[in-house]
Coordinates of C-alpha atoms in Angstrom, one line a residue:
X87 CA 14.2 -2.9 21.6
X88 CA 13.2 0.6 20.7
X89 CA 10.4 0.6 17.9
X90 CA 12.2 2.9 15.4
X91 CA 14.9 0.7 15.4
X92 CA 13.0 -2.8 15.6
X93 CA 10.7 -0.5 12.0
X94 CA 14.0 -0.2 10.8
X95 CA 15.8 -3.7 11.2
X96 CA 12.4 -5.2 9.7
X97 CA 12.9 -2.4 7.0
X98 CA 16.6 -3.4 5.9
X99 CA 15.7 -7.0 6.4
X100 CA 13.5 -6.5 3.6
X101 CA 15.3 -4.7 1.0
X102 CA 17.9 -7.5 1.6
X103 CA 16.0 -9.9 0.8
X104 CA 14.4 -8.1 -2.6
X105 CA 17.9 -7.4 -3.6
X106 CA 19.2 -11.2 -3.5
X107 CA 15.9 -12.5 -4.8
X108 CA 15.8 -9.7 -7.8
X109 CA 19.5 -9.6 -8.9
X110 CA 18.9 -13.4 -10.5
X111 CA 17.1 -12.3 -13.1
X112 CA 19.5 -10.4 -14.7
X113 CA 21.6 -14.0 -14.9
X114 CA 18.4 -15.8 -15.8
X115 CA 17.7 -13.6 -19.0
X116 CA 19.4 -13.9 -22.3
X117 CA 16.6 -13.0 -24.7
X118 CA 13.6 -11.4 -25.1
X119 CA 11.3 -14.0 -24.3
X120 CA 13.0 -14.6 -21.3
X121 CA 12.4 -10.9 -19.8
X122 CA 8.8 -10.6 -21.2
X123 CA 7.4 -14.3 -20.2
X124 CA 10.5 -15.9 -18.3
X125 CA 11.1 -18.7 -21.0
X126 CA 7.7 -20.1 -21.1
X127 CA 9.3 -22.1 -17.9
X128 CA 7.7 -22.0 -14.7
X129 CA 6.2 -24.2 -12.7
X130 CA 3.4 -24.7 -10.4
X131 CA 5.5 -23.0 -7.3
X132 CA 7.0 -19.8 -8.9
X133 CA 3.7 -19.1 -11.2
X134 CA 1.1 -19.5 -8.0
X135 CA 3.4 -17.3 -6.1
X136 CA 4.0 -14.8 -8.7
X137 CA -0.1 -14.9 -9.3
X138 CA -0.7 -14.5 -5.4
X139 CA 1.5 -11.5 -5.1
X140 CA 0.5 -9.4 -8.5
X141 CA -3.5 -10.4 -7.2
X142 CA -2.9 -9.1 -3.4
X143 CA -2.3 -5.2 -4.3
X144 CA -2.3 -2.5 -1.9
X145 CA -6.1 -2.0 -2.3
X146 CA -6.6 -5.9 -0.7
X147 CA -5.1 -4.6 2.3
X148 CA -5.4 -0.8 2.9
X149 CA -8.7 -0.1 0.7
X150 CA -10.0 -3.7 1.3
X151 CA -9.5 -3.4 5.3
X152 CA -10.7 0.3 5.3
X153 CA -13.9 -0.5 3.4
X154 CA -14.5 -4.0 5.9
X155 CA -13.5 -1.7 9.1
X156 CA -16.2 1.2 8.0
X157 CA -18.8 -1.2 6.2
X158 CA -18.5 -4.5 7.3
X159 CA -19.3 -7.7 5.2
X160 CA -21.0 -5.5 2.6
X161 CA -16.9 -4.7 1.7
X162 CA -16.9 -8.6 1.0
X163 CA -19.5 -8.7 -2.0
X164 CA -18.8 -5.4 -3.7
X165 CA -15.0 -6.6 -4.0
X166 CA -13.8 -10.3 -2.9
X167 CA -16.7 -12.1 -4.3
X168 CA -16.2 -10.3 -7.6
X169 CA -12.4 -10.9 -7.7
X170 CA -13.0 -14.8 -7.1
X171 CA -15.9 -14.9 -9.5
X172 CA -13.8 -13.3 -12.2
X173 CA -11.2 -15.9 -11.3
X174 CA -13.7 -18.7 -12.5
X175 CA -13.3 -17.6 -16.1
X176 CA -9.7 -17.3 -15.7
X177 CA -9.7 -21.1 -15.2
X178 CA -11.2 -21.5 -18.2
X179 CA -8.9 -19.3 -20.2
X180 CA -5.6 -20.8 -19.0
X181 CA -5.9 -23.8 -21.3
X182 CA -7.2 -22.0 -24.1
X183 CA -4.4 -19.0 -24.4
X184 CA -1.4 -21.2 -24.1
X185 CA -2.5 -22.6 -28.0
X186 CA -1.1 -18.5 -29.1
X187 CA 2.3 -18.5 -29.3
X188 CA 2.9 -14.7 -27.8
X189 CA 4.9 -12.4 -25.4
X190 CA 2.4 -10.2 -24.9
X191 CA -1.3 -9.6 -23.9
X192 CA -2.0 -7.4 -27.0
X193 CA -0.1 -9.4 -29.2
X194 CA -3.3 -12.0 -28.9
X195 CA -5.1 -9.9 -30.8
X196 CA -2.9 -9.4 -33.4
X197 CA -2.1 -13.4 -34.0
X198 CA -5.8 -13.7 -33.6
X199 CA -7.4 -11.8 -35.8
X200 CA -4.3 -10.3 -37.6
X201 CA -5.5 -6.5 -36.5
X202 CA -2.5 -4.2 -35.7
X203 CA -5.3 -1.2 -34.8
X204 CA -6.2 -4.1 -31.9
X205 CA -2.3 -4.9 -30.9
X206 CA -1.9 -1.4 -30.9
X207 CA -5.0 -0.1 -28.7
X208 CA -5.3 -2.5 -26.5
X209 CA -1.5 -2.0 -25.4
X210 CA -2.3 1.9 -25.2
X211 CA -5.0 1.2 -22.8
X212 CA -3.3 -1.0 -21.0
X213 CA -0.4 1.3 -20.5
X214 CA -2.5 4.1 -19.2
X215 CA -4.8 1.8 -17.0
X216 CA -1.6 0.3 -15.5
X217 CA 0.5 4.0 -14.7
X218 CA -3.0 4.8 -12.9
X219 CA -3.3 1.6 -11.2
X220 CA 0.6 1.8 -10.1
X221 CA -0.3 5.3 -8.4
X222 CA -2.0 2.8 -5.7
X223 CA 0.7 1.0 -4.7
X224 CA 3.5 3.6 -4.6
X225 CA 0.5 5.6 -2.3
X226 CA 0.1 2.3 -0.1
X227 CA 4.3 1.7 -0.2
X228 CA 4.6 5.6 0.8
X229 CA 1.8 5.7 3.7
X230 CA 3.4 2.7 5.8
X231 CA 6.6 3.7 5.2
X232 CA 5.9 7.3 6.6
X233 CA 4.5 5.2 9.7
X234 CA 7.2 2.8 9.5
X235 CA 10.4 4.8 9.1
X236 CA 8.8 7.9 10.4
X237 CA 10.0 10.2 7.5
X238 CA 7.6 12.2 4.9
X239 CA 5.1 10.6 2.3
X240 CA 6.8 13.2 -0.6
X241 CA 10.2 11.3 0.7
X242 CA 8.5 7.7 1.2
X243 CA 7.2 7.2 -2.4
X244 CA 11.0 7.6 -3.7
X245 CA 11.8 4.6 -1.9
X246 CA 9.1 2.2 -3.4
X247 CA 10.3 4.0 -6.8
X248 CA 13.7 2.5 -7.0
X249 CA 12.3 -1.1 -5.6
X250 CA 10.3 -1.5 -8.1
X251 CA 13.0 0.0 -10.6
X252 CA 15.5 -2.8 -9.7
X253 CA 12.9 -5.6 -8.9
X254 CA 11.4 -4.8 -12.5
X255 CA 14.9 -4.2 -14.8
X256 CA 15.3 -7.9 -14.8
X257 CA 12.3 -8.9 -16.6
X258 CA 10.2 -11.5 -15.6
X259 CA 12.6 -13.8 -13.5
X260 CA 13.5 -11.3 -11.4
X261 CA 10.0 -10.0 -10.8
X262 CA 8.8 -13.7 -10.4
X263 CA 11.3 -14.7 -7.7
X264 CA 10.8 -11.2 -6.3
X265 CA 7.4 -12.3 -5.7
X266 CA 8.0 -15.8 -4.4
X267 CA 9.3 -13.7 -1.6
X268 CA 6.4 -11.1 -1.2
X269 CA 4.0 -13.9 -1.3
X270 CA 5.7 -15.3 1.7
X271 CA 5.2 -12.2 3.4
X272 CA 1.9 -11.3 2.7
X273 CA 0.6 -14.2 3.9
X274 CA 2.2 -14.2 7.3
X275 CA 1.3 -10.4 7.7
X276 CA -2.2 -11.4 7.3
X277 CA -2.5 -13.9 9.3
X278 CA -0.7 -12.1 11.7
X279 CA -2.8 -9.4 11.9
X280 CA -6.2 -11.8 11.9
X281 CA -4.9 -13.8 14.8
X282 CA -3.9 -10.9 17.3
X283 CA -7.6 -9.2 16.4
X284 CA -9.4 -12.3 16.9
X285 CA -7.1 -13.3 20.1
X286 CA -7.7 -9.7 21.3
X287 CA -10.9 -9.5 21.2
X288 CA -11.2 -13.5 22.6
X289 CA -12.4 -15.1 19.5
X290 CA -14.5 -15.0 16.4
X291 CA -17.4 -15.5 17.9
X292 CA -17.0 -12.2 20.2
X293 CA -16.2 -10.3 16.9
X294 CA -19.8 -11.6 15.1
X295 CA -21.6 -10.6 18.6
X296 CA -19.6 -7.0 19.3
X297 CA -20.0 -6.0 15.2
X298 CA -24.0 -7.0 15.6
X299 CA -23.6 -4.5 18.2
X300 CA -21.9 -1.6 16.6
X301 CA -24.0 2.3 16.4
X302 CA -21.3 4.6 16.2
X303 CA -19.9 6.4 13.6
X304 CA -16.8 4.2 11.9
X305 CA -14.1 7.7 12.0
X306 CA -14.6 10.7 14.2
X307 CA -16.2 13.3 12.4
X308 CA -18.5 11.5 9.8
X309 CA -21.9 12.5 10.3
X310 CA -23.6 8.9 8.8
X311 CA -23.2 6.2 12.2
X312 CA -23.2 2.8 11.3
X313 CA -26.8 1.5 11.9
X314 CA -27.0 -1.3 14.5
X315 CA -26.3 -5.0 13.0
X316 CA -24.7 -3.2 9.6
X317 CA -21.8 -4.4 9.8
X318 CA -23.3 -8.1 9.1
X319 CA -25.3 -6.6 6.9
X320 CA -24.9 -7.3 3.1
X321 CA -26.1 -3.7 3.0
X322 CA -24.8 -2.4 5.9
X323 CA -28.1 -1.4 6.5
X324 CA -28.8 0.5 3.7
X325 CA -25.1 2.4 3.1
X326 CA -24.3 0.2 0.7
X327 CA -26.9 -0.3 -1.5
X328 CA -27.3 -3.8 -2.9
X329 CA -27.5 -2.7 -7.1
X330 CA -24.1 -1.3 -6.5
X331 CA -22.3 -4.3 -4.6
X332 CA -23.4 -6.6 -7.0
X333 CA -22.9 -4.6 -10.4
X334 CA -19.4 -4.2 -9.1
X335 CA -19.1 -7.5 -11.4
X336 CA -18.7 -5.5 -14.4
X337 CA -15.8 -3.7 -12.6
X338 CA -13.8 -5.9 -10.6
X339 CA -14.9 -8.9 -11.5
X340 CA -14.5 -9.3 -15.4
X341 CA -12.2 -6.7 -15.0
X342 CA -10.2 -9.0 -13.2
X343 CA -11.0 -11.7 -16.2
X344 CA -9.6 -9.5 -18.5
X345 CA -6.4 -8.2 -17.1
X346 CA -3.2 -8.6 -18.7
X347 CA -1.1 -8.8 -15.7
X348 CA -2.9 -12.7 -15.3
X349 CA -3.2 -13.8 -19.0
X350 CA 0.8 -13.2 -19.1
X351 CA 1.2 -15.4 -15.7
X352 CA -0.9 -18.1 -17.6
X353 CA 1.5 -17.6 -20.8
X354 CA 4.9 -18.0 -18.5
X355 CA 3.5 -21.0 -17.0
X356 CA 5.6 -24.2 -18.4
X357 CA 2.4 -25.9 -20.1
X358 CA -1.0 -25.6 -19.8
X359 CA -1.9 -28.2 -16.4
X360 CA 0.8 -25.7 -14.8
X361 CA -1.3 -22.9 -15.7
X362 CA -5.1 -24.5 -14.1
X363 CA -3.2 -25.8 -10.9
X364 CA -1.6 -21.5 -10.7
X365 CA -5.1 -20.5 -10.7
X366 CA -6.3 -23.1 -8.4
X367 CA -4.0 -22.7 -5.9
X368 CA -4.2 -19.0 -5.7
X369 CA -7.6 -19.1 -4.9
X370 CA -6.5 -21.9 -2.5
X371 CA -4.0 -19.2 -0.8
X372 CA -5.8 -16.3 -1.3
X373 CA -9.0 -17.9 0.8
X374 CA -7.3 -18.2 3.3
X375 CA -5.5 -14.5 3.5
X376 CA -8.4 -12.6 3.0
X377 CA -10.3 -14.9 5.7
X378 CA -8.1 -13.5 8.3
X379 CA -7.9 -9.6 6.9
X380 CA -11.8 -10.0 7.1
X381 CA -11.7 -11.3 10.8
X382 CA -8.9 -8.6 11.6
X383 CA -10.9 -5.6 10.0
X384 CA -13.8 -6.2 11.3
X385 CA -12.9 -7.4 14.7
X386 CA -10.5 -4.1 14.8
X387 CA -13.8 -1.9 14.6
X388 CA -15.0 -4.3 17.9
X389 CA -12.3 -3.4 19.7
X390 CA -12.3 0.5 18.7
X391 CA -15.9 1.4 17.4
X392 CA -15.0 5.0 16.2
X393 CA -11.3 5.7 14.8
X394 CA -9.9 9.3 15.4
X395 CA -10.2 11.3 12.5
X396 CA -7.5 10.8 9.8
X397 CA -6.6 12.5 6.7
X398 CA -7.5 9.5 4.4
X399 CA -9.5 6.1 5.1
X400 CA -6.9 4.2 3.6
X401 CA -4.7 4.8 6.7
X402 CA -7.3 3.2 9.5
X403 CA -5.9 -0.6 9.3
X404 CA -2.3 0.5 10.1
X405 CA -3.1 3.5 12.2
X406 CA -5.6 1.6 14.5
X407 CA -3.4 -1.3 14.7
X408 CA -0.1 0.6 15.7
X409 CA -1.8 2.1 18.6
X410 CA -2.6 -1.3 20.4
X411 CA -0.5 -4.2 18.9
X412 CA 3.0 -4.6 20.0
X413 CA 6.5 -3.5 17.7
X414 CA 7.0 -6.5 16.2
X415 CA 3.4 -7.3 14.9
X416 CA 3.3 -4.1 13.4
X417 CA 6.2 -4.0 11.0
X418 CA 5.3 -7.9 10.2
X419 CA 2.1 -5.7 9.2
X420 CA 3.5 -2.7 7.3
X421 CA 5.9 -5.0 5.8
X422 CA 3.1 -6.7 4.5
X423 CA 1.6 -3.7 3.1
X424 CA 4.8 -3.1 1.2
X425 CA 5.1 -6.4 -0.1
X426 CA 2.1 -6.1 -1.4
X427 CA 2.4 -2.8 -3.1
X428 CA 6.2 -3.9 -5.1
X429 CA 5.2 -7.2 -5.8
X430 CA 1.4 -5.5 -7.9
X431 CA 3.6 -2.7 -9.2
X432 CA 7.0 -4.2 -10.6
X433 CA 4.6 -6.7 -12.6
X434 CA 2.3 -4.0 -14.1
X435 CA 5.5 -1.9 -14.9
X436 CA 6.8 -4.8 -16.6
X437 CA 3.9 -5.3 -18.7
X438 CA 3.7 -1.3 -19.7
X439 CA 7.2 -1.9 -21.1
X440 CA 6.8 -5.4 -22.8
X441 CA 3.4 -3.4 -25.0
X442 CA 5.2 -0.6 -25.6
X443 CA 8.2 -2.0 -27.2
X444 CA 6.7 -5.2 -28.8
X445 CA 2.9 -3.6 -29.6
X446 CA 3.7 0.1 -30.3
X447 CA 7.2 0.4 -31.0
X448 CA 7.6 -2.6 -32.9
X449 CA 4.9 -1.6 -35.5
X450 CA 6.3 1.9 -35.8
X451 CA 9.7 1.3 -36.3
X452 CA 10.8 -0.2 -39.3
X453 CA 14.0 -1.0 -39.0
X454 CA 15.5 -4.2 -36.9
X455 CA 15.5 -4.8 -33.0
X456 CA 17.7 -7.5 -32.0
X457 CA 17.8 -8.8 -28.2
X458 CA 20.0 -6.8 -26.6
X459 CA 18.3 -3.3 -28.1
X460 CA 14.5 -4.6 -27.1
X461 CA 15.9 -5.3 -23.2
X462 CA 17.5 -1.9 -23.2
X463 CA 14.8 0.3 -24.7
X464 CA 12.5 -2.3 -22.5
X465 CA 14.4 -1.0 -19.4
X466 CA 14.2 2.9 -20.7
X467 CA 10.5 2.5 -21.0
X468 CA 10.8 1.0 -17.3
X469 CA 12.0 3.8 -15.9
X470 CA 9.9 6.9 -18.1
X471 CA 7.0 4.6 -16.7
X472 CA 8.1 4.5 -13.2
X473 CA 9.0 8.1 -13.2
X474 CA 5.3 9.4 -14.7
X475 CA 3.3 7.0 -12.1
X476 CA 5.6 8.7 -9.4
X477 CA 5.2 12.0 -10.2
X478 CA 0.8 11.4 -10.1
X479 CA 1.9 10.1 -6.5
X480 CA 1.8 13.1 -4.9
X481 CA -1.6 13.3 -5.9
X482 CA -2.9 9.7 -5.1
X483 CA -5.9 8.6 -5.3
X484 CA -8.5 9.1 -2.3
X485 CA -9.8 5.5 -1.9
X486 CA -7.6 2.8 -3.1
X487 CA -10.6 0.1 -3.5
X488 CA -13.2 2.2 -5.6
X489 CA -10.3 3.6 -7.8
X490 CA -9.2 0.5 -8.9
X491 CA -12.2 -1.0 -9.5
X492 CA -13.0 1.9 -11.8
X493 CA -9.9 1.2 -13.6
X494 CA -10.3 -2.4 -13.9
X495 CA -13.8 -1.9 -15.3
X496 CA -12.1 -0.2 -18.4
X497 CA -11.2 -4.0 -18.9
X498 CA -14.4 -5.3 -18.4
X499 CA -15.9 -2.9 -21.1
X500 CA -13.2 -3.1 -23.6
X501 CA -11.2 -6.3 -23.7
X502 CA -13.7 -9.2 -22.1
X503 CA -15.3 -9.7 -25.2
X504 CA -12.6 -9.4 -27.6
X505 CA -10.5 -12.0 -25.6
X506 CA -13.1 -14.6 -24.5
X507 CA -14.8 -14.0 -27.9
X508 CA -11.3 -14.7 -29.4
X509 CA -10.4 -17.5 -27.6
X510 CA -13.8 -19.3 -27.2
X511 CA -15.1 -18.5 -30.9
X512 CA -13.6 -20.0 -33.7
X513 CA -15.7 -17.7 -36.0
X514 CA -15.3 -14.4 -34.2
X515 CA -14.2 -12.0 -36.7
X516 CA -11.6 -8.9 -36.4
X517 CA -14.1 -6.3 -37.3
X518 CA -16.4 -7.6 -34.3
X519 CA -13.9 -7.6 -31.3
X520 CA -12.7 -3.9 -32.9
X521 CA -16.2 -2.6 -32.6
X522 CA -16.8 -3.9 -29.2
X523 CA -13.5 -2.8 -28.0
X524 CA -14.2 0.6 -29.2
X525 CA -17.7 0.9 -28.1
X526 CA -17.2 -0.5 -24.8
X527 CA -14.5 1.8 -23.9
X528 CA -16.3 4.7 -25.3
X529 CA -19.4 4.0 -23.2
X530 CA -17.4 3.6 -19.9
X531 CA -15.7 6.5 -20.2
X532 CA -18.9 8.6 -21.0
X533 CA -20.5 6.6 -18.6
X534 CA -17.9 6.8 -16.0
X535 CA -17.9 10.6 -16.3
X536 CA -21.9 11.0 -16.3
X537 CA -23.0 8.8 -13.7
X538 CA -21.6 11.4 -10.5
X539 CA -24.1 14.0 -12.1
X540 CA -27.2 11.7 -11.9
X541 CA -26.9 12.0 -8.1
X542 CA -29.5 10.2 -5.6
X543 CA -31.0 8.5 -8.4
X544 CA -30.6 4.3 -9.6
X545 CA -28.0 5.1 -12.2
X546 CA -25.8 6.8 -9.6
X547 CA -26.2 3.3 -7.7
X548 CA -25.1 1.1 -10.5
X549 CA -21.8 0.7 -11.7
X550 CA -20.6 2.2 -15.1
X551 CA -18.8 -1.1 -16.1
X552 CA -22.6 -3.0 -16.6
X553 CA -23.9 -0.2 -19.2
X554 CA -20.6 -0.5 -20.7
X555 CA -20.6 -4.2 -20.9
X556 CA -24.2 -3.8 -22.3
X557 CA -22.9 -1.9 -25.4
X558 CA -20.0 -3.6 -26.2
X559 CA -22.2 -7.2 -25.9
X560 CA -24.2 -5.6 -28.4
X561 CA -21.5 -3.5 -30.8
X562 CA -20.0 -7.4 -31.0
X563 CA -23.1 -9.2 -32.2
X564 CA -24.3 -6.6 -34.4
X565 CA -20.5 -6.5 -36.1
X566 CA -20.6 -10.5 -36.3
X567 CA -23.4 -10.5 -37.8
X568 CA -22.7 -8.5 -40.6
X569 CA -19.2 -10.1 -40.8
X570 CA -21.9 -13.4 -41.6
X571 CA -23.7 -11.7 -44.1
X572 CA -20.5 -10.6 -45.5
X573 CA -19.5 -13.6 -45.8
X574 CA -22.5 -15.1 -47.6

């Protein structure tokens, strides 16, 4: 079968299949709380697959397998062991949140420590963080399709735009079930494309011996080769240096602890043992994808040691691999890559509605909202949403994977403390998680915008999220300490 019309079959296939799955929700969802947290009603199945496919983003497979083609296991600690250490304190917090009775993230802070200036930033942030973070996956939907439907990028990105429109205008149930099907997908993509790189190239084994072997420059026309052994290098040899892989904590990794998008999967799940077991077995399935996207990356640089020069590193995994894998392995791939990119981006969109009607709106307007007017302004805000982070598309982001760990350090700095503190400390006052809010996300952001002038020196190396952290630890413990003394 020709390939453009194998790409396309695998193509319509797909938007089949996101059609049927989405168009339930609509039928599922008679009142608020069904569109923002599906009822308070799933189970184990539909919340670890919904939690599997908002985790695996476009950055897990275009930035992620970029970063692991060009630098090798280093790629592994400066994201993947931050993302799975972060998911240790989201264990924690699933039993604690489900005692708050609330649709949305920034709502918590509001039933918490009755402070509308918290409700109210927090779901700002978190509505600029997510229109940023969305830009990602419409540029990861737009590249494959360009490869997969052989059309332009400009023209690609107005695809993913109305998929995650329609997969998104159903609220929760249909993004949920929506993702039951991405999460299918994403996993057979992956280990699709591990097992024809490892099979290629004769086993793992001959990957670990050919990347100890590696010299050459990772894309033609870079002028830095990868030293000998760096791809098994934590370092890779000195590219990567160590105090930034491992201060990428305070930007993917409690980022990740803090992010709405996973608080809200713990709130939707049916009780509290559903929401522990979600966790748990994401982890479970996750293992196991980014296992063979580690053994494909890297064993993809074995097989070709230099890639031809391209117009952005995010392309190399699906470049490379169309040029020696046959038809129907790559689609399962690009498919995968799209998957990916609807299933991340229909849940944040969801989100930037849910705060803007229930955290801003809400406390603005003073007259009534019944159900029917929050879905519809819900769905507005949907689409004035979709539209802005579609419009910063044609600007994307260079590299997927450091871009997103920048924006999920504004988490880190801002909302870890406030929402552990809250949850964990019964004595935690409102004044204390307001000052380290504000000072946290003040410090990143001066941070964030200093550190590329301090070039070639140790500040340069770390990331801005730890400095960030740093002040609002301390903005939080000097405000609860005078909340104390206040008190006595």
């Amino acid at each position: 079968m020709n390939q453009s019309v194998l790409f396309m079959l695998f193509f319509l296939v797909y938007t089949f299949l996101m059609i049927y799955s989405g168009r339930s929700g609509f039928y599922d969802t008679y009142n608020v709380r069904d569109f923002f947290v599906a009822g308070n009603s799933l189970g184990v199945f539909l919340s670890t697959a919904t939690f599997v496919a908002t985790w695996f983003s476009a950055a897990s497979f275009l930035g992620l397998g970029s970063s692991l083609y060009i630098y090798g296991v280093s790629s592994i600690i400066y994201s993947i062991l931050q993302w799975f250490a972060g998911a240790i304190f989201l264990f924690f917090l699933a039993s604690r949140i489900k005692d708050y009775d609330i649709l949305t993230f920034s709502e918590f802070f509001y039933v918490r420590f009755n402070s509308r200036l918290m409700q109210f930033s927090v779901a700002s942030l978190m509505i600029v963080s997510y229109i940023l973070y969305i830009t990602m996956q419409i540029k990861g939907f737009g590249l494959v399709t360009e490869m997969l439907l052989n059309i332009p990028y400009d023209a690609a990105i107005l695809l993913v735009y109305l998929y995650i429109l329609y997969t998104t205008f159903g609220g929760l149930y249909s993004v949920v079930k929506t993702d039951a099907v991405n999460t299918f997908i994403i996993v057979a993509a992956s280990i699709s494309f591990g097992l024809f790189i490892i099979r290629a190239n004769h086993g793992v084994a001959n990957i670990i011996a050919g990347a100890a072997n590696i010299n050459t420059l990772p894309v033609s026309g870079w002028e830095t080769p990868t030293p000998r052994g760096g791809l098994l290098d934590i370092s890779c040899g000195g590219l990567q240096p160590p105090i930034y892989l491992f201060t990428s904590f305070f930007g993917w990794g409690l980022g990740l602890a803090a992010n709405p998008q996973y608080a809200i999967r713990m709130i939707s799940a049916r009780d509290k043992s559903v929401a522990r077991k979600m966790v748990i077995f994401s982890i479970a399935v996750l293992s196991v994808v980014y296992a063979f996207i580690i053994a494909g990356s890297i064993g993809l640089r074995v097989l070709i040691p230099t890639a031809p020069h391209i117009n952005n590193i995010d392309e190399i995994i699906p470049s490379l691999f169309s040029g020696i894998a046959p038809g129907y392995s790559v689609g399962i791939i690009l498919i995968g890559i799209i998957a990916a990119s609807v299933s991340t981006a229909n849940s944040e969109l969801l989100l930037i509605a849910n705060s803007f009607t229930n955290d801003i709106f809400k406390n603005l307007y003073f007259g009534q909202l019944d159900d029917d007017r929050m879905l519809f302004l819900n769905r507005v805000v949907i689409a004035a949403a979709g539209t802005v982070s579609l419009l910063l598309s044609f600007n994307p982001p260079i590299k997927v994977i450091e871009f997103g760990g920048n924006i999920w350090g504004v988490f880190a700095s801002s909302t870890f403390i406030p929402l552990y503190a809250g949850v964990f400390m019964k004595k935690a006052s409102g004044h204390a998680v307001e000052a380290a809010f504000f000072a946290g996300l003040a410090s990143y952001l001066l941070f964030l915008a200093t550190i590329p002038y301090l070039a070639n020196s140790t500040p340069n190396n770390i990331h801005p999220g730890l400095f960030a952290f740093a002040v609002s630890g301390l903005a939080f413990i000097i405000a609860q300490r005078r909340s104390n003394d206040a008190k006595h």
